[in-house]
Amino acid sequence: MIFYTDVESRTLRRAVYGAMVLVSHADPGPVVEERFAGLKAMVNLSRELREVLGASRVRLPEGTDADLETAVLDALTASMKILTAKAPAEAEAFPAAMIAICEEVATADGQVAPAEDEMIAKVRAALTP
């Protein structure tokens, strides 16, 4: 089992849950369905990482939508660094898992809006070294 510090765990939670929020908010839609789709899609993450994510409540930054976007994208980039250092196999699987989660959120209402596609592209870029 890999040990993550409190700061690392908070960063991972902010990245994963924040990415779901960014995609959900990119195009107003059925928030409840999108939330459940994202949570269900978390099966794409390893069991160990899901345990880290569920260990505590996530706190997303307050402020403007731009502030939230910047903080979450930064957390995604930082998460890749954390995982690369501590769990290389996890780091290898994390980008595809995150994109799958974001796509599930985007398709929760049966269609993907251009704004959701744009946000998924930003998430993908934040996960790329």
XYZ file of C-alpha atoms in Angstrom:
129
model
C 0.000 0.000 0.000
C 1.245 3.442 -0.894
C 1.172 6.181 1.711
C 0.116 9.632 0.577
C 0.575 12.654 2.835
C -2.457 14.747 3.758
C -1.438 17.373 1.207
C -1.007 14.748 -1.510
C -4.367 13.170 -0.674
C -6.101 16.562 -0.802
C -4.453 17.265 -4.158
C -5.635 13.936 -5.581
C -9.185 14.537 -4.314
C -9.233 18.079 -5.704
C -8.009 16.790 -9.080
C -10.496 13.949 -9.478
C -13.619 15.529 -8.059
C -12.711 18.934 -9.439
C -12.368 17.569 -12.975
C -15.883 16.142 -12.698
C -17.189 19.520 -11.535
C -15.422 21.378 -14.359
C -16.962 19.142 -17.009
C -20.372 19.256 -15.344
C -20.322 23.049 -15.132
C -18.996 23.503 -18.680
C -22.503 22.992 -20.007
C -25.530 23.358 -17.737
C -27.359 20.080 -17.581
C -28.613 17.392 -15.237
C -26.182 17.923 -12.358
C -27.431 14.956 -10.321
C -27.122 12.555 -13.251
C -23.672 13.936 -14.061
C -22.532 13.537 -10.458
C -23.683 9.907 -10.327
C -22.131 9.182 -13.731
C -18.797 10.549 -12.517
C -18.903 8.626 -9.253
C -19.841 5.434 -11.068
C -16.992 5.953 -13.561
C -14.497 6.103 -10.701
C -14.241 2.318 -11.128
C -11.690 3.271 -13.795
C -9.348 4.220 -10.952
C -7.493 1.639 -8.882
C -9.112 0.416 -5.670
C -6.271 1.950 -3.675
C -6.721 5.357 -5.263
C -10.495 5.184 -4.740
C -9.806 4.564 -1.039
C -7.612 7.677 -0.889
C -10.342 9.680 -2.607
C -13.020 8.436 -0.244
C -11.000 8.942 2.933
C -12.072 12.527 3.439
C -14.391 15.167 2.092
C -13.116 17.102 -0.886
C -12.800 20.861 -0.637
C -12.780 22.725 -3.897
C -11.484 26.276 -3.960
C -13.918 29.133 -3.784
C -13.898 32.084 -6.137
C -14.696 32.546 -9.776
C -15.140 29.761 -12.311
C -11.713 30.716 -13.673
C -10.197 30.325 -10.181
C -11.752 26.879 -9.852
C -10.567 25.847 -13.310
C -6.996 26.964 -12.610
C -6.902 25.231 -9.220
C -8.279 21.951 -10.567
C -6.042 21.866 -13.640
C -3.046 22.618 -11.393
C -4.147 19.792 -9.076
C -4.333 17.401 -12.036
C -0.784 18.293 -13.041
C 0.412 17.977 -9.439
C -1.382 14.621 -9.116
C 0.564 13.290 -12.075
C 3.807 14.324 -10.360
C 2.721 12.700 -7.087
C 1.699 9.472 -8.790
C 4.805 9.363 -10.982
C 6.999 9.648 -7.883
C 5.067 7.249 -5.659
C 3.156 4.871 -7.927
C 4.431 4.783 -11.525
C 1.885 2.160 -12.593
C -0.884 4.336 -11.169
C 0.549 7.368 -12.995
C 0.442 5.438 -16.247
C -3.237 4.529 -15.829
C -4.442 7.800 -14.277
C -4.839 9.945 -17.448
C -7.003 7.400 -19.273
C -9.080 6.839 -16.133
C -9.626 10.576 -15.685
C -10.651 11.061 -19.312
C -13.089 8.147 -19.001
C -14.577 9.744 -15.868
C -14.894 13.133 -17.598
C -16.503 11.554 -20.655
C -19.055 9.760 -18.466
C -19.964 13.066 -16.830
C -20.247 14.757 -20.229
C -22.475 12.028 -21.704
C -24.773 11.725 -18.680
C -27.514 13.621 -20.510
C -27.046 11.706 -23.765
C -25.033 14.317 -25.623
C -21.681 16.044 -25.314
C -21.699 19.811 -25.712
C -18.764 21.595 -27.355
C -17.982 23.313 -24.023
C -17.693 19.900 -22.358
C -15.360 18.697 -25.117
C -13.234 21.799 -24.598
C -13.029 21.178 -20.867
C -12.084 17.524 -21.391
C -9.297 18.722 -23.702
C -8.047 21.016 -20.912
C -8.116 18.105 -18.464
C -6.202 15.948 -20.954
C -3.585 18.698 -21.396
C -3.150 19.063 -17.626
C -2.461 15.316 -17.393
C 0.193 15.383 -20.112
C 3.769 15.988 -18.953
